[in-house]
Coordinates of C-alpha atoms (C1' of nucleotides) in Angstrom, one line a residue:
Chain A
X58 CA -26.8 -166.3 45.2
X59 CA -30.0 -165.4 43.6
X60 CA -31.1 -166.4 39.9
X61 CA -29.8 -164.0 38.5
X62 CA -26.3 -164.7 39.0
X63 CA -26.8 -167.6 36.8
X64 CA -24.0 -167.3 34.0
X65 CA -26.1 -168.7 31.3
X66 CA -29.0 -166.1 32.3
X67 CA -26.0 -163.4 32.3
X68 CA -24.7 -164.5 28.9
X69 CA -27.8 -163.0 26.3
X70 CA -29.5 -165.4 25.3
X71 CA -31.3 -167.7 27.6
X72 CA -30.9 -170.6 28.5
X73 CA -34.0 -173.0 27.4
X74 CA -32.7 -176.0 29.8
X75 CA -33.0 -173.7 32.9
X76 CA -36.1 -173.7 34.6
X77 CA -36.3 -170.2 36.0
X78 CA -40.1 -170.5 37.7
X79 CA -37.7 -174.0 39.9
X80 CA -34.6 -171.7 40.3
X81 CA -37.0 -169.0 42.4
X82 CA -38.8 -171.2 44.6
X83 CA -35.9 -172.6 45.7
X84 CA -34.7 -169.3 45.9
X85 CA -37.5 -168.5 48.8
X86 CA -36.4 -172.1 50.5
X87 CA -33.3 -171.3 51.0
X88 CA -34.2 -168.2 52.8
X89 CA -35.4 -170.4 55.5
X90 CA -32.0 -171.4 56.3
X91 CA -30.6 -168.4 57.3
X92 CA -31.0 -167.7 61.2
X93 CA -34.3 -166.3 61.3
X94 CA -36.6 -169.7 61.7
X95 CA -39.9 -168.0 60.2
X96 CA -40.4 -165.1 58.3
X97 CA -43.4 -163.6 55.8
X98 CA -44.3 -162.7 52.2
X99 CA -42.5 -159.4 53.0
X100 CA -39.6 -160.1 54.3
X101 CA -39.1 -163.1 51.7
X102 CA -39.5 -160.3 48.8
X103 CA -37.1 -158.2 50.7
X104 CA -34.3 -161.2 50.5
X105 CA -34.8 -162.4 47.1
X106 CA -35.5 -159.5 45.1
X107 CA -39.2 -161.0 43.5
X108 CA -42.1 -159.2 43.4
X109 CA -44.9 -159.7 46.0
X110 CA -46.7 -161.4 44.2
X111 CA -44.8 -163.7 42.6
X112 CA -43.6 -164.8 46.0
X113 CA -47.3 -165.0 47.3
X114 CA -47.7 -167.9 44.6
X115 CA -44.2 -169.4 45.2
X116 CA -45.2 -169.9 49.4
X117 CA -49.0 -170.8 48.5
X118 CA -47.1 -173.8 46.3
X119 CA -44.8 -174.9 49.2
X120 CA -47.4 -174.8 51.9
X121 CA -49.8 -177.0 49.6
X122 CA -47.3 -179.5 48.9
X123 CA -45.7 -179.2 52.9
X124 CA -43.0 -177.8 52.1
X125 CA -43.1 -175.0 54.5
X126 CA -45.4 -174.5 57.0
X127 CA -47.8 -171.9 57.8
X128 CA -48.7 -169.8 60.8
X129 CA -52.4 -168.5 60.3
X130 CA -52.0 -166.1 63.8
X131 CA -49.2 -164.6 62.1
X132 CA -49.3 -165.2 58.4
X133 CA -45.9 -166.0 58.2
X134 CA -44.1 -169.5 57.4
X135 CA -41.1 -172.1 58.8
X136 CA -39.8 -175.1 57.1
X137 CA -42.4 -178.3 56.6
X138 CA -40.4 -181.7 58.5
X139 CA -39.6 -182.9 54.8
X140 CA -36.1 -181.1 55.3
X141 CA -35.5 -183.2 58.4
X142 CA -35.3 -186.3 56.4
X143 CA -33.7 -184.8 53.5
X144 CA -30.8 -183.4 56.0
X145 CA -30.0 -186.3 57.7
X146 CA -30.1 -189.2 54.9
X147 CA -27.4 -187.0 53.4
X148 CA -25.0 -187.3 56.6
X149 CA -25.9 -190.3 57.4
X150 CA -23.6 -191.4 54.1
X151 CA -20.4 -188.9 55.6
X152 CA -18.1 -191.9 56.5
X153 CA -16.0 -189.7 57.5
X154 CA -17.7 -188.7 60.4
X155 CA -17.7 -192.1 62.0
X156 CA -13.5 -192.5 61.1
X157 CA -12.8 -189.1 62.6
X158 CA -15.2 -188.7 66.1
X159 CA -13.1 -190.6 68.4
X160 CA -10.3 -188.4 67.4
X161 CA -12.3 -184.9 67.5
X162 CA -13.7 -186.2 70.8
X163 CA -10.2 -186.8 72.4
X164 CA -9.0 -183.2 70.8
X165 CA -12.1 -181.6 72.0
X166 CA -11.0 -183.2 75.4
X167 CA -7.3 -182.7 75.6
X168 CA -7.7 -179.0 74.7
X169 CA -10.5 -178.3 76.5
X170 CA -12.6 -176.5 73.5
X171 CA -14.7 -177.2 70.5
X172 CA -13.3 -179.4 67.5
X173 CA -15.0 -179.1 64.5
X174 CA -15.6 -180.4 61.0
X175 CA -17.0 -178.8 58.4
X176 CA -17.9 -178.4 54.5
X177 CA -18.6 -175.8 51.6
X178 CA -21.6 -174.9 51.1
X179 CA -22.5 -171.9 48.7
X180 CA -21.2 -168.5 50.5
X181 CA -20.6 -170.8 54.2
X182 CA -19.0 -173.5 56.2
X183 CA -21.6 -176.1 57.3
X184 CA -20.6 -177.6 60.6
X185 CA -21.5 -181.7 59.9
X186 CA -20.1 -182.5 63.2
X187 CA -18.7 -180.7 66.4
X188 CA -17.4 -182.0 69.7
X189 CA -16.8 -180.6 73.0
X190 CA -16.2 -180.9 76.4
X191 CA -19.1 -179.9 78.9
X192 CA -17.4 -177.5 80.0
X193 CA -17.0 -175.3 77.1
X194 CA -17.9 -171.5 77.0
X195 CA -18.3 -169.5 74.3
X196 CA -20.6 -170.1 71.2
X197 CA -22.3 -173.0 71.1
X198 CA -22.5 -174.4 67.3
X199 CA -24.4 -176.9 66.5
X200 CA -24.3 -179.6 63.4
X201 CA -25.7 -178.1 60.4
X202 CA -24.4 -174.4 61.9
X203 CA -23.4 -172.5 59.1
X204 CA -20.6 -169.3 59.8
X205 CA -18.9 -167.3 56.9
X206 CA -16.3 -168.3 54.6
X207 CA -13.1 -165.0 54.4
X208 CA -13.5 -164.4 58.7
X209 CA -13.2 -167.6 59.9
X210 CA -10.5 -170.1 60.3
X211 CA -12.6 -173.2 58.9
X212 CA -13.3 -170.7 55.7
X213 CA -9.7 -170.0 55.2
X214 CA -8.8 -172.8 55.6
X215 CA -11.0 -174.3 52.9
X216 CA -9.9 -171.1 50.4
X217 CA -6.3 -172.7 51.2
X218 CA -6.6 -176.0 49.7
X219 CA -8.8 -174.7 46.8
X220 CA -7.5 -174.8 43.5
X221 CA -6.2 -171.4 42.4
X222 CA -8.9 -170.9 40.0
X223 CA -11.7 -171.9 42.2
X224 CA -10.5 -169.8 45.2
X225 CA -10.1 -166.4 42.7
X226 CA -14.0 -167.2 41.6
X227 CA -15.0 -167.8 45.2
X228 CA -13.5 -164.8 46.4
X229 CA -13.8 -162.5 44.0
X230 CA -17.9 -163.7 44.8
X231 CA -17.0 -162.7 48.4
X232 CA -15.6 -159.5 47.6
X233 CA -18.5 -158.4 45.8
X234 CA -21.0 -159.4 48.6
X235 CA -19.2 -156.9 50.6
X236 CA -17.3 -154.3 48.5
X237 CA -16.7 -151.9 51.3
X238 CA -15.1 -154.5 54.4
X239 CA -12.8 -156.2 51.2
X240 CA -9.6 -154.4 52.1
X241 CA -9.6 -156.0 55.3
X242 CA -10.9 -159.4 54.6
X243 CA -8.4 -159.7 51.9
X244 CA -5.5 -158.8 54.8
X245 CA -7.2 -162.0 56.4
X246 CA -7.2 -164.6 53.7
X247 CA -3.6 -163.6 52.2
X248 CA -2.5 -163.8 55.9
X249 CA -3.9 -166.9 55.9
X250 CA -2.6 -168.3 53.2
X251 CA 1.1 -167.3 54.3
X252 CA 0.2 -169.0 57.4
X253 CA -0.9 -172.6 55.3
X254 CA 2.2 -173.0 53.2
X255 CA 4.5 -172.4 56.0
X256 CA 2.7 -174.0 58.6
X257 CA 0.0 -176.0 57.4
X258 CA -2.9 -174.5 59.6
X259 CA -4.1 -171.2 59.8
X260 CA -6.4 -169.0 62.2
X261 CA -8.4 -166.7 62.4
X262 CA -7.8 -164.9 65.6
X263 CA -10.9 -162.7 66.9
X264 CA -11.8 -161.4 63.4
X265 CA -15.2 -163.2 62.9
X266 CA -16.2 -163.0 66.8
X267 CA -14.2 -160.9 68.5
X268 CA -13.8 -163.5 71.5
X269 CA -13.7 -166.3 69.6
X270 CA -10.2 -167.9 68.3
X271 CA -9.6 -170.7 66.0
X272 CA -7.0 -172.7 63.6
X273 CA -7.9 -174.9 60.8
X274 CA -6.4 -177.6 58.7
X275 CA -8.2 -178.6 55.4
X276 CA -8.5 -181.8 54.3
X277 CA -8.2 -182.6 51.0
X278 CA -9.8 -186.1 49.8
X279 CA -7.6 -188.6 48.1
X280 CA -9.5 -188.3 44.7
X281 CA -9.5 -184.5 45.0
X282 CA -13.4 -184.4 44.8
X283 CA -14.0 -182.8 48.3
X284 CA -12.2 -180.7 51.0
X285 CA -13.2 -181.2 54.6
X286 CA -12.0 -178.9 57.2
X287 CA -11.1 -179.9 61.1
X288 CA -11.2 -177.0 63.8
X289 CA -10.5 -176.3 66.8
X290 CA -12.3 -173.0 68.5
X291 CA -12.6 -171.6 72.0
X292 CA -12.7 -168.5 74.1
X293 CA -9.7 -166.1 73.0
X294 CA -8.8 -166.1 76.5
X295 CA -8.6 -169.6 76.8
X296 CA -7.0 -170.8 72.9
X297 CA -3.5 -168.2 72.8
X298 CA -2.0 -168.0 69.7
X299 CA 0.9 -169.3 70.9
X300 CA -0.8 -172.7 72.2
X301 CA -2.2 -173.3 68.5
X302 CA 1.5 -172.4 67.1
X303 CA 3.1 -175.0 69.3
X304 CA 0.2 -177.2 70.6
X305 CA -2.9 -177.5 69.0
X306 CA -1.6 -176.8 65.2
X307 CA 0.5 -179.6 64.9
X308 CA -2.5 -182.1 67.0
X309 CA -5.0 -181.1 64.6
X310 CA -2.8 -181.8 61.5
X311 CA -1.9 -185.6 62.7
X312 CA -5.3 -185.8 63.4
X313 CA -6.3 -185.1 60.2
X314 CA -3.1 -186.8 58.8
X315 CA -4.7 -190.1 60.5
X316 CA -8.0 -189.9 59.4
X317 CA -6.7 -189.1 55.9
X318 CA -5.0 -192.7 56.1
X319 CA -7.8 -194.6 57.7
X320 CA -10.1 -193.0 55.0
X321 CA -7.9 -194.7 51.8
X322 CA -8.2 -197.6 53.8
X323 CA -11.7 -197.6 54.2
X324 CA -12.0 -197.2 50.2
X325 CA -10.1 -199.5 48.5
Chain B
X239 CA -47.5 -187.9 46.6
X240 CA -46.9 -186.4 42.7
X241 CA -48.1 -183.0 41.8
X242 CA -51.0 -184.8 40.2
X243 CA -52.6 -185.6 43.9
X244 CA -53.0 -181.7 44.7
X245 CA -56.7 -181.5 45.3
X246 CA -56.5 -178.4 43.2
X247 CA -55.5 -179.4 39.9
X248 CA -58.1 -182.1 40.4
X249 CA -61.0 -179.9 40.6
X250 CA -61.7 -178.8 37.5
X251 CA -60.4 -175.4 36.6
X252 CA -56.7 -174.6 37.0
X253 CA -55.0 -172.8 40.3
X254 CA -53.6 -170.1 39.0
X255 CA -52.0 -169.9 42.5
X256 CA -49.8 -173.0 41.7
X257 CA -47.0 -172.9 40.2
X258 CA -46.7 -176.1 39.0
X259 CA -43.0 -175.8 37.8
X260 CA -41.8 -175.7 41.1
X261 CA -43.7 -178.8 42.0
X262 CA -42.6 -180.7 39.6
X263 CA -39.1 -179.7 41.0
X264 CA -39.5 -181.0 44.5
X265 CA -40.9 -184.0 43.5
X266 CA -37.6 -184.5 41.8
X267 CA -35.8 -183.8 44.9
X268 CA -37.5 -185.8 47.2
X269 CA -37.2 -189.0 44.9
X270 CA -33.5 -188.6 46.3
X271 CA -35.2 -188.8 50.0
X272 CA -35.9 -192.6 49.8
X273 CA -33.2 -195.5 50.4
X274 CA -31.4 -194.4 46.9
X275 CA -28.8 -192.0 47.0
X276 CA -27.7 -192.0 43.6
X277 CA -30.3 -191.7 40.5
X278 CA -30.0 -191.6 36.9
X279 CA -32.8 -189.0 35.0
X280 CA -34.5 -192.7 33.7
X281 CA -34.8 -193.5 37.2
X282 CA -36.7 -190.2 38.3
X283 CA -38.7 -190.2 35.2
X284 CA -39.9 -193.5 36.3
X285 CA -40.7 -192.7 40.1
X286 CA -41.9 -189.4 39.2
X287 CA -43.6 -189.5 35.7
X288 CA -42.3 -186.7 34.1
X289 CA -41.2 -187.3 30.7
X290 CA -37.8 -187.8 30.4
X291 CA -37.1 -184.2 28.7
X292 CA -38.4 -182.5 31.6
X293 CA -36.3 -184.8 33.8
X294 CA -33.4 -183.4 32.2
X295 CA -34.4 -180.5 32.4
X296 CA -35.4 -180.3 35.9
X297 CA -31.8 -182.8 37.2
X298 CA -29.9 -179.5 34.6
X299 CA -31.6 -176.6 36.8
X300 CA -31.1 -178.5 40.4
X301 CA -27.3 -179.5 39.1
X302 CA -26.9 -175.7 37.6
X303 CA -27.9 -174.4 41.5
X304 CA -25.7 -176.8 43.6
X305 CA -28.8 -178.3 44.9
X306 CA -27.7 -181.6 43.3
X307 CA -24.6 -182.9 42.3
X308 CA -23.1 -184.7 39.2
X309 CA -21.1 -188.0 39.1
X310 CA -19.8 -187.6 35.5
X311 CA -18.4 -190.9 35.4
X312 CA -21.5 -192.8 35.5
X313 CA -24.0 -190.0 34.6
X314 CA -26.3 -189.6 38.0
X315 CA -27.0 -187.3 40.1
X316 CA -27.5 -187.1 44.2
X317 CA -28.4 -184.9 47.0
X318 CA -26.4 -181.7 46.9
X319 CA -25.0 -180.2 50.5
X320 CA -27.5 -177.6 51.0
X321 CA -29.8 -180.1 52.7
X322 CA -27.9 -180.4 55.7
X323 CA -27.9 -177.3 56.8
X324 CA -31.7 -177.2 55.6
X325 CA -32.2 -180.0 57.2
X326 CA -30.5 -179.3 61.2
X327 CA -31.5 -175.9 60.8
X328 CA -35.1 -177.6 61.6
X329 CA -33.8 -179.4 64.4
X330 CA -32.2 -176.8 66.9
X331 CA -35.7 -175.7 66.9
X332 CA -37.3 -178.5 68.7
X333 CA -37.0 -178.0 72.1
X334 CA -38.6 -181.5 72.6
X335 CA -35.4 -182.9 72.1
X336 CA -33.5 -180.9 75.0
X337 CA -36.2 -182.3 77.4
X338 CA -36.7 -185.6 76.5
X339 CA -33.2 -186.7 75.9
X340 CA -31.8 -187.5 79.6
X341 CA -35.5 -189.5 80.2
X342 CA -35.0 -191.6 77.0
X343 CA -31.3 -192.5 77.0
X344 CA -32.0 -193.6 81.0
X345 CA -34.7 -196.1 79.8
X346 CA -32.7 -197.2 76.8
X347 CA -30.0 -197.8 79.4
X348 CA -32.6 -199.5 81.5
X349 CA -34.5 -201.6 78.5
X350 CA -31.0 -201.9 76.7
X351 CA -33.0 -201.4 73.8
X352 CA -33.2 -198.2 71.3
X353 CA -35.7 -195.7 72.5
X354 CA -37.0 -193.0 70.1
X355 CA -38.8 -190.4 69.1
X356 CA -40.5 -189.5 65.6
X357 CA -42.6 -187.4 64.0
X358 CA -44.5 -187.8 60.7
X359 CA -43.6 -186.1 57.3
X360 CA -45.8 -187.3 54.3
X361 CA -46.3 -191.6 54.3
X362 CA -43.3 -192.1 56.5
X363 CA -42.6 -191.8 60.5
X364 CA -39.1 -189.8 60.5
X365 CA -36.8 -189.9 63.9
X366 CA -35.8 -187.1 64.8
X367 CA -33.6 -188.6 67.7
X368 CA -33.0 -192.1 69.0
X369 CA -30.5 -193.4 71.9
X370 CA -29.6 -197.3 72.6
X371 CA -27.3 -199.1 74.6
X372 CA -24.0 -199.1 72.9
X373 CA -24.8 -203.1 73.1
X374 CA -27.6 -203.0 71.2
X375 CA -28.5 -205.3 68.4
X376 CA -30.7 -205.3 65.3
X377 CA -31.1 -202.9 63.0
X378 CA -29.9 -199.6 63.4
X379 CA -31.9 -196.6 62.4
X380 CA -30.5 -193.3 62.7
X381 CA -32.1 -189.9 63.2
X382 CA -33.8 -188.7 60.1
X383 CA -34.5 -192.3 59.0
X384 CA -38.0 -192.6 57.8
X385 CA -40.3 -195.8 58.8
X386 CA -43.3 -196.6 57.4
X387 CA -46.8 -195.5 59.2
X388 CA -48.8 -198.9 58.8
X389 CA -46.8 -201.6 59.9
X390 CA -44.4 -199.9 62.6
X391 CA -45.3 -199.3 66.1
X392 CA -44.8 -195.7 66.1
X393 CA -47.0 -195.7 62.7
X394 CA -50.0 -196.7 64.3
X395 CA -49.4 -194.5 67.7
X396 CA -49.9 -191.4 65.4
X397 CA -52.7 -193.0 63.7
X398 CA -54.4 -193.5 67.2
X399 CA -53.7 -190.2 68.2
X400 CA -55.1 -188.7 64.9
X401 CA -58.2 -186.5 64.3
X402 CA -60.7 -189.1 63.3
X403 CA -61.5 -187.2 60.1
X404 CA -57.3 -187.1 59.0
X405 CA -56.8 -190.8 60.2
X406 CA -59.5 -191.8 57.5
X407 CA -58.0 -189.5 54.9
X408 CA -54.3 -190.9 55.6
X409 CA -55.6 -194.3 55.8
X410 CA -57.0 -194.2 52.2
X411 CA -54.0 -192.8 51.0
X412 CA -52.1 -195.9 52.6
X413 CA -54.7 -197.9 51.0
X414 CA -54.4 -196.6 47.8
X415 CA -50.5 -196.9 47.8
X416 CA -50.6 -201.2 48.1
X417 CA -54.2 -202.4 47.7
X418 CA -52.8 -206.0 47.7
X419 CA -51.6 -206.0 51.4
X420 CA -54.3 -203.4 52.6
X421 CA -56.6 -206.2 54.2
X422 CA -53.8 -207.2 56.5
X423 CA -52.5 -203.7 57.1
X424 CA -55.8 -202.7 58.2
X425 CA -56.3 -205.5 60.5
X426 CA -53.1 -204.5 62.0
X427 CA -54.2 -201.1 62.5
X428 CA -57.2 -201.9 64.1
X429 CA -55.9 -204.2 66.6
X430 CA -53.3 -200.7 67.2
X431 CA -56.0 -198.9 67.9
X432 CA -57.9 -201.4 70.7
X433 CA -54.7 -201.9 72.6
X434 CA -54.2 -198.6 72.3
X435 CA -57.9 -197.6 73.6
X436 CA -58.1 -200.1 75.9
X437 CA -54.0 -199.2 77.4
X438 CA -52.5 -196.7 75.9
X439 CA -49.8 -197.9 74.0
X440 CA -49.7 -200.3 71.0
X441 CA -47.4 -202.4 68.8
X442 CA -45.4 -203.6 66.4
X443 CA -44.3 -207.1 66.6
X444 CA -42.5 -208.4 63.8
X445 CA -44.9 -206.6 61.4
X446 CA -42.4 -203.9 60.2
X447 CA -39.2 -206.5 59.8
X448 CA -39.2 -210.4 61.2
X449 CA -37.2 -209.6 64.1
X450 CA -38.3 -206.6 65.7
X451 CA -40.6 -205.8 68.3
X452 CA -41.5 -202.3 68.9
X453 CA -44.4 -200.4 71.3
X454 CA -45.0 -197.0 70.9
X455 CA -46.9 -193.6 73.5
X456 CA -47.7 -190.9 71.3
X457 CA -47.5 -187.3 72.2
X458 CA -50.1 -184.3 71.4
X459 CA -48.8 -180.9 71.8
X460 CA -51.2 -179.5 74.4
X461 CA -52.3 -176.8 71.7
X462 CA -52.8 -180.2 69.4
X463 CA -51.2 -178.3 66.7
X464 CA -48.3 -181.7 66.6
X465 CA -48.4 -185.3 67.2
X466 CA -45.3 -186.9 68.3
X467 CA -44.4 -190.7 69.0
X468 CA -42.1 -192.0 71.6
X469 CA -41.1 -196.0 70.9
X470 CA -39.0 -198.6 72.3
X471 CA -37.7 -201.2 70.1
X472 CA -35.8 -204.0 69.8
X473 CA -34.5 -207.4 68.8
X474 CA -38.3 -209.5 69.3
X475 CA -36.1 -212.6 71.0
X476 CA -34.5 -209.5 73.4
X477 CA -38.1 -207.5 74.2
X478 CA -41.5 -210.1 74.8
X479 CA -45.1 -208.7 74.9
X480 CA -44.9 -209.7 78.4
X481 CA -42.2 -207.2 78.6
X482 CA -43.8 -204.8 77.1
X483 CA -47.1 -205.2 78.6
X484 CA -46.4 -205.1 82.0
X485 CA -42.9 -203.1 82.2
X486 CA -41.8 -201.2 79.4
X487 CA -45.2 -199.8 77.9
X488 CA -46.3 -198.1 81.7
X489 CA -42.6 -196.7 81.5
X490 CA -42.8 -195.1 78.0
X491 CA -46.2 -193.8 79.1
X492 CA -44.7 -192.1 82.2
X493 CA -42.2 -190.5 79.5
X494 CA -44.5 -189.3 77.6
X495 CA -46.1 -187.6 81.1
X496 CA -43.2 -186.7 82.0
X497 CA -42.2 -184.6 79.2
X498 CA -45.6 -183.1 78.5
X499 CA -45.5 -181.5 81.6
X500 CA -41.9 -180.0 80.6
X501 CA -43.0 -179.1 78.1
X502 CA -46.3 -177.1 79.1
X503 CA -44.2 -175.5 81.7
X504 CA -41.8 -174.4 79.4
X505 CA -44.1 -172.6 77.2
X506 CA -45.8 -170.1 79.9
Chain C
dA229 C1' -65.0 -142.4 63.0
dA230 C1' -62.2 -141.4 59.9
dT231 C1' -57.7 -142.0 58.0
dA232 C1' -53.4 -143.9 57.2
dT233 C1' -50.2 -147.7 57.1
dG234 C1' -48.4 -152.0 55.8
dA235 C1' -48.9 -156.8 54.6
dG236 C1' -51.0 -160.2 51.8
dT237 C1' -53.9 -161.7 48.1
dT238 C1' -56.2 -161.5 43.7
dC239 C1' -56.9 -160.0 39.0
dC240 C1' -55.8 -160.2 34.3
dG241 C1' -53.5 -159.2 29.8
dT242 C1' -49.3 -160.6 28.0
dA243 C1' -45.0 -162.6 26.6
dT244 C1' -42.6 -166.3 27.1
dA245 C1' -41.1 -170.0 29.6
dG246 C1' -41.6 -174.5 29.9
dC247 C1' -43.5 -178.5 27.7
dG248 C1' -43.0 -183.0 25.5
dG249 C1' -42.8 -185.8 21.2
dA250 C1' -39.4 -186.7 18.0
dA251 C1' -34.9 -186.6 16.4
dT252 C1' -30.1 -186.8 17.7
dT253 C1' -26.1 -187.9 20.1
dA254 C1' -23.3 -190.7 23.3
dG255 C1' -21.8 -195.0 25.2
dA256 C1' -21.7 -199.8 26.2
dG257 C1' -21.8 -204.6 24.5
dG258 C1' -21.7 -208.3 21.5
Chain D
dC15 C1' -20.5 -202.5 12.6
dC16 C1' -24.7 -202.9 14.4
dT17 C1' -27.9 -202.9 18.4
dC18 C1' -29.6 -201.2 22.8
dT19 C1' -30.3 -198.1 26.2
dA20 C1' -29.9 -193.6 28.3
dA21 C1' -29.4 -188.8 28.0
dT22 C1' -29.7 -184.6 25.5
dT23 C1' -31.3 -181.3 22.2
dC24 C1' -34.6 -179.5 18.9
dC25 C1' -38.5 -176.9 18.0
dG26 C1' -43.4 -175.4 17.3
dC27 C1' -47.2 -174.6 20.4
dT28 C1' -49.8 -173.1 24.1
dA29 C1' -50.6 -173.3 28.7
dT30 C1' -48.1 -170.9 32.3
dA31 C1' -46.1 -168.1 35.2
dC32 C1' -45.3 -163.3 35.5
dG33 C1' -45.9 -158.8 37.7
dG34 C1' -48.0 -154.2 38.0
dA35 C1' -52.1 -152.5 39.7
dA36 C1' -56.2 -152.9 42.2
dC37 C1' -58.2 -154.9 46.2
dT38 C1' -58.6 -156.8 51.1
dC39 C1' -58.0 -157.0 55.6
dA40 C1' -55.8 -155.9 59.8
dT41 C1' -53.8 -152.6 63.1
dA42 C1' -52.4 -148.3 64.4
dT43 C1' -53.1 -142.9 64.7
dT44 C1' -55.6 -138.6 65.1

DNA sequence: AATATGAGTTCCGTATAGCGGAATTAGAGG
DNA sequence: CCTCTAATTCCGCTATACGGAACTCATATT
């Protein structure tokens, strides 16, 4: 996650294309995306691992060029508007969003709870869209929400249709963020993955929020480039396992068997 | 706009504050902001002046930390997935958004026109939401779609509701950035800024694209630390300066009321 | 007042990271 | 096979970014 993980920074000799001073202030932007909204020199330090200094000058940049904004009462800093645009010129390109909301909205409907999609990014599922009805409890996530990869249905789900040698990088990445909870989370993903080839969704049933329940089905593009990944979450008194077994599973994977169709439509 | 514009560099002696690396960076980045999604490193060396080495470099280190992402086939680059987290991360924030949502998609249901609302980031007027009658015509802009401040409606409703001293500053900029048109430009501005005196709103008609109209009420943050614009636009055959005159622009300025005092209450 | 604490900024000598012009490679076309 | 165009790599140079230490500037604490 930070530079230093770089391989070619690992491997001895450096690596005169890679632009360390680049890799570090990105390093301090990305912070920002984490739940905390706004945050100081300190904390920033405390997250990326620079010295203090180094990350005085690496804010003092951003602000003068708007990239982050600065609080004078509190000396600390958010993100400058720029990301706003960034952000949304990016979806706005998701076709994919438009083919499948009519059928997320009627899922979200029918089963009375949140359908999601979602993509990789780094160490997390993004959500790029969510639907559900008005009446829905539990968590509310929003677009852009991001929630870990080994607890959570949409994460498994993704590790399922990842080529084997991708998904023993990712996770052995995941097992060294968190050495000590590994035996368990490992339980969770091969469970998971049992649950894919048999079934073709999996869950993940209270073990990122205790309340929360979910099932996923990946989605694999056509070209192999990209996997998507459809949810549906709710209360865990509301989603029983047996109503994804017999219900909801086999929903969500024509749903995502349809949009798969309309999508190689849409591209030839 | 480019790392040479910061007022620091310019003056003489070096900032040894700025880290000039990382500038150069972002303004790779951002080149990806603008109606292109896909760039070659020619292309960026062009918009950016770098020399094409440090291109290279610069497209290496961003591809190197997911933040862009390769197409090998025809070798270019575009925005990696990060942003849209980065980017709705922002968004959840604004609590203008919550409040002013049921008031605008009412009069877009009422003006069966688009109604937004924007804010400004650099040279550009970015929306950060927009409703419309699912009958609407014309041109449809999306949130996080950037507009230009000069010849658009909501352009010239921040402009009015600038700081004299920053709407000079920003106005040289625009002048400096397309001399030619500036005589025209600025006549439009000007005439913004008597109907805007004089009523409180002003206009865009057919000055941005041929076939639009658009009037625009901005917003100050009662602590003026934020400007926002509320418009309403539309196809120029569907909405008339009569229209807008006597009907729409009182409507958007009770809006803007409206949600002010939301607003203010809200942050007792 | 005096002292401590904690966060942020600035200083400054140094090593080196990043620079960019030039050479090289890779591809696409004719 | 040659010509163009674009991207990459090389490499010597020096400006640049680094980071430990010193310095501010608040805000508590006694």
């Amino acid at each position: 996650m930070t530079t230093a993980d770089n391989e070619a920074v690992q491997s001895g000799d450096k690596d005169r294309k890679f632009i360390s001073a680049l890799a570090r202030g990105l390093d301090v932007l990305v912070c920002f995306m984490s739940s905390d909204r706004v945050l100081g020199n300190q904390e920033i330090a405390k997250r990326t691992g620079l010295p203090k200094s180094t990350v005085s000058r690496v804010t003092y940049t951003l602000t003068e060029l708007g990239y982050l904004r600065y609080f004078m009462d509190q000396n600390k800093y958010c993100l400058g508007k720029t990301f706003i645009g960034l952000g949304y010129s990016m979806l706005a390109q998701m076709h994919i969003r438009r083919i499948a909301r009519p059928l997320m909205q009627s899922l979200a409907e029918y089963t009375q709870a949140s359908v999601n999609l979602g993509i990789r990014d780094r160490q997390n599922m993004v959500y790029i869209d969510t639907y559900r009805n008005s009446s829905t409890f539990t968590v509310q996530l929003d677009v852009g929400s991001q929630i870990p990869i080994a607890t959570t249905s949409m994460g498994r789900a993704y590790l399922c249709a990842l080529p084997e040698m991708e998904r023993i990088k990712l996770m052995g990445q995941i097992r060294k963020s968190d050495e000590h909870s590994w035996p368990n989370i490992k339980l969770g993903i091969e469970q998971a993955m049992v649950d894919f080839k048999k079934k073709g969704f999996c869950y993940s049933l209270g073990e990122w929020r205790e309340e929360v329940n979910a099932i996923s089905v990946p989605l694999v593009a056509s070209d192999n480039s990209e996997i998507m990944v459809f949810s549906c979450s709710g209360a865990s008194f509301q989603l029983t396992s047996e109503m994804f077994e017999k219900d909801i599973g086999p929903r969500l994977q024509n749903l995502v068997g349809n949009v798969k169709t309309a999508l190689s439509h849409l591209k030839v």
